[in-house]
PDB file of C-alpha atoms in Angstrom:
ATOM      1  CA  UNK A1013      -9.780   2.392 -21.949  1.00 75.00           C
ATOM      2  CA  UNK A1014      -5.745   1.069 -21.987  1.00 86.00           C
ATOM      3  CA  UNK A1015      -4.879   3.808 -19.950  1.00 86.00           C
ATOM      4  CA  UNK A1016      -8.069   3.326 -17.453  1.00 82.00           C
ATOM      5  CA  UNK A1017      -6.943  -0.685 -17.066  1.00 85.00           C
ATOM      6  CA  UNK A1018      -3.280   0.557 -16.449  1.00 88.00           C
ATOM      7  CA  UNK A1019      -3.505   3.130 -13.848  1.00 85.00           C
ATOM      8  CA  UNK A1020      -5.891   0.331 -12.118  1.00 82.00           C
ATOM      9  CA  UNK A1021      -3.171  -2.099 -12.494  1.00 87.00           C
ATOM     10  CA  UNK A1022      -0.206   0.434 -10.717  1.00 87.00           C
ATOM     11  CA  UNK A1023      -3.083   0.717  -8.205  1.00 81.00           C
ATOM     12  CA  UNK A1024      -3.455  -2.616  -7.499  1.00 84.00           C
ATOM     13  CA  UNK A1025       0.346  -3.389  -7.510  1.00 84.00           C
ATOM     14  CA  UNK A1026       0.762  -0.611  -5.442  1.00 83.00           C
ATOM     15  CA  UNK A1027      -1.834  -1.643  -2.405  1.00 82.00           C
ATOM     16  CA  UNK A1028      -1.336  -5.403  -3.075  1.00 88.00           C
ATOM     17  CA  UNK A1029       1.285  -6.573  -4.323  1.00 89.00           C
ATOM     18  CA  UNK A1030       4.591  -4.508  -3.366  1.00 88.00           C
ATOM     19  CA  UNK A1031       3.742  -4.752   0.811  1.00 87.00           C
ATOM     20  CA  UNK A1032       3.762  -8.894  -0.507  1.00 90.00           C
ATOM     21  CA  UNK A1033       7.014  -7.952  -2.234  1.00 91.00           C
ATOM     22  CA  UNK A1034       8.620  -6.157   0.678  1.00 88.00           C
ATOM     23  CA  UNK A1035       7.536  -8.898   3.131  1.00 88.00           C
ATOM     24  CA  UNK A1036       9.171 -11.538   1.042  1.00 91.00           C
ATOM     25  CA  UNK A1037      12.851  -8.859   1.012  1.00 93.00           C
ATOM     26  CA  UNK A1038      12.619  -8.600   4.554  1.00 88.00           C
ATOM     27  CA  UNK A1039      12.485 -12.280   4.994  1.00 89.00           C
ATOM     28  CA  UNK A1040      15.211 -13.009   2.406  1.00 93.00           C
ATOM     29  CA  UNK A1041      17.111 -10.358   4.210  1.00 92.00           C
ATOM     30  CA  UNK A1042      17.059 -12.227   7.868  1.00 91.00           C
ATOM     31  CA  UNK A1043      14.487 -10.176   9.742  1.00 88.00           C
ATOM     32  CA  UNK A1044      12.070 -12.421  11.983  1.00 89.00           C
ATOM     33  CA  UNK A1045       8.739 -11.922  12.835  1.00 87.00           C
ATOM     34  CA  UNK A1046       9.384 -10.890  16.174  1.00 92.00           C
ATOM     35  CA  UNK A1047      12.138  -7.995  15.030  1.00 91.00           C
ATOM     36  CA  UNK A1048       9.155  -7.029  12.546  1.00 86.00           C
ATOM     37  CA  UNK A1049       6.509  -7.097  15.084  1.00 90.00           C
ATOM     38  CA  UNK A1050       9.137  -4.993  17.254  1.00 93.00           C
ATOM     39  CA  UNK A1051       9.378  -2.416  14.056  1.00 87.00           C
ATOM     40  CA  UNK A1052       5.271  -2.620  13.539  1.00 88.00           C
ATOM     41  CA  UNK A1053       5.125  -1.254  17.625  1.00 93.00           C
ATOM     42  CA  UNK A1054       7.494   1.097  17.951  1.00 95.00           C
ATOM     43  CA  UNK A1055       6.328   2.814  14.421  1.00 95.00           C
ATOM     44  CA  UNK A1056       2.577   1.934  14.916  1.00 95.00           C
ATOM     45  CA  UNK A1057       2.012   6.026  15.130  1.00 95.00           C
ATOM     46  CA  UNK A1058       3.408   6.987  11.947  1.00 95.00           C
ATOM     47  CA  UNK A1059       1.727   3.557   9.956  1.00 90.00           C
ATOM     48  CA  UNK A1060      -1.267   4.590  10.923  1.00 94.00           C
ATOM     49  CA  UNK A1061      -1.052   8.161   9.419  1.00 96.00           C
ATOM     50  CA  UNK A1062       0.436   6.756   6.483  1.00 91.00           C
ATOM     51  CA  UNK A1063      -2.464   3.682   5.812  1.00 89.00           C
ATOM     52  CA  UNK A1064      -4.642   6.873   6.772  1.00 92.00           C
ATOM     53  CA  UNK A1065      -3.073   9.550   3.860  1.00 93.00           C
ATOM     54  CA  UNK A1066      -3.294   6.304   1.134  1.00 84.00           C
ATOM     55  CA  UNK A1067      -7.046   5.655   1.993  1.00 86.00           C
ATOM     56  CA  UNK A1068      -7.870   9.335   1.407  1.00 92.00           C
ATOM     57  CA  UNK A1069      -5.976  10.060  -1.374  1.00 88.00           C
ATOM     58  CA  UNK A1070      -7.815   6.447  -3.117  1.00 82.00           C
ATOM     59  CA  UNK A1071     -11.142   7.742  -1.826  1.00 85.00           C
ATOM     60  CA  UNK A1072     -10.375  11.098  -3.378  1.00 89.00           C
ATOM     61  CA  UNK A1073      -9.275   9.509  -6.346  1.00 81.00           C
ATOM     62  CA  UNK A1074     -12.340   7.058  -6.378  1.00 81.00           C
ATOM     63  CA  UNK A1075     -15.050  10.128  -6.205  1.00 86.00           C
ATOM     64  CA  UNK A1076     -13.117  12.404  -8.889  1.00 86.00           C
ATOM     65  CA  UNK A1077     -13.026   9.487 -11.347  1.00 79.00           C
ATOM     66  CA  UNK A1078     -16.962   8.981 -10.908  1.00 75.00           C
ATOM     67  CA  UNK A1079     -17.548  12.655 -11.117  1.00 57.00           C
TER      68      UNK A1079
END
């Protein structure tokens, strides 16, 4: 059951927290919004594959841990 709780934790952490936590870096670091936004466009290709490859990898993850 600990182990079950912790590798939801790191899951959570991992989708919620640490884009928070990189967010907050960037802005400590100087980068506006509209130098982000700029970054967001011109990589909006690969983001999208990425966000895609975490979703199925979860929803994998989801259906073996049910099964």
């Amino acid at each position: 059951l600990r182990l079950k709780a912790l590798t939801y934790l790191v899951f959570y952490n991992i989708m919620f927290v640490l884009p928070l936590v990189l967010i907050l870096i960037f802005g400590v670091a100087g980068i506006t919004s509209q130098r982000f936004a700029s970054l967001a466009r011109k990589n909006l290709g690969g983001i999208k594959l990425i966000s895609a490859f975490i979703f199925f990898a979860l929803g994998l993850l989801l259906f073996l841990i049910r099964t």
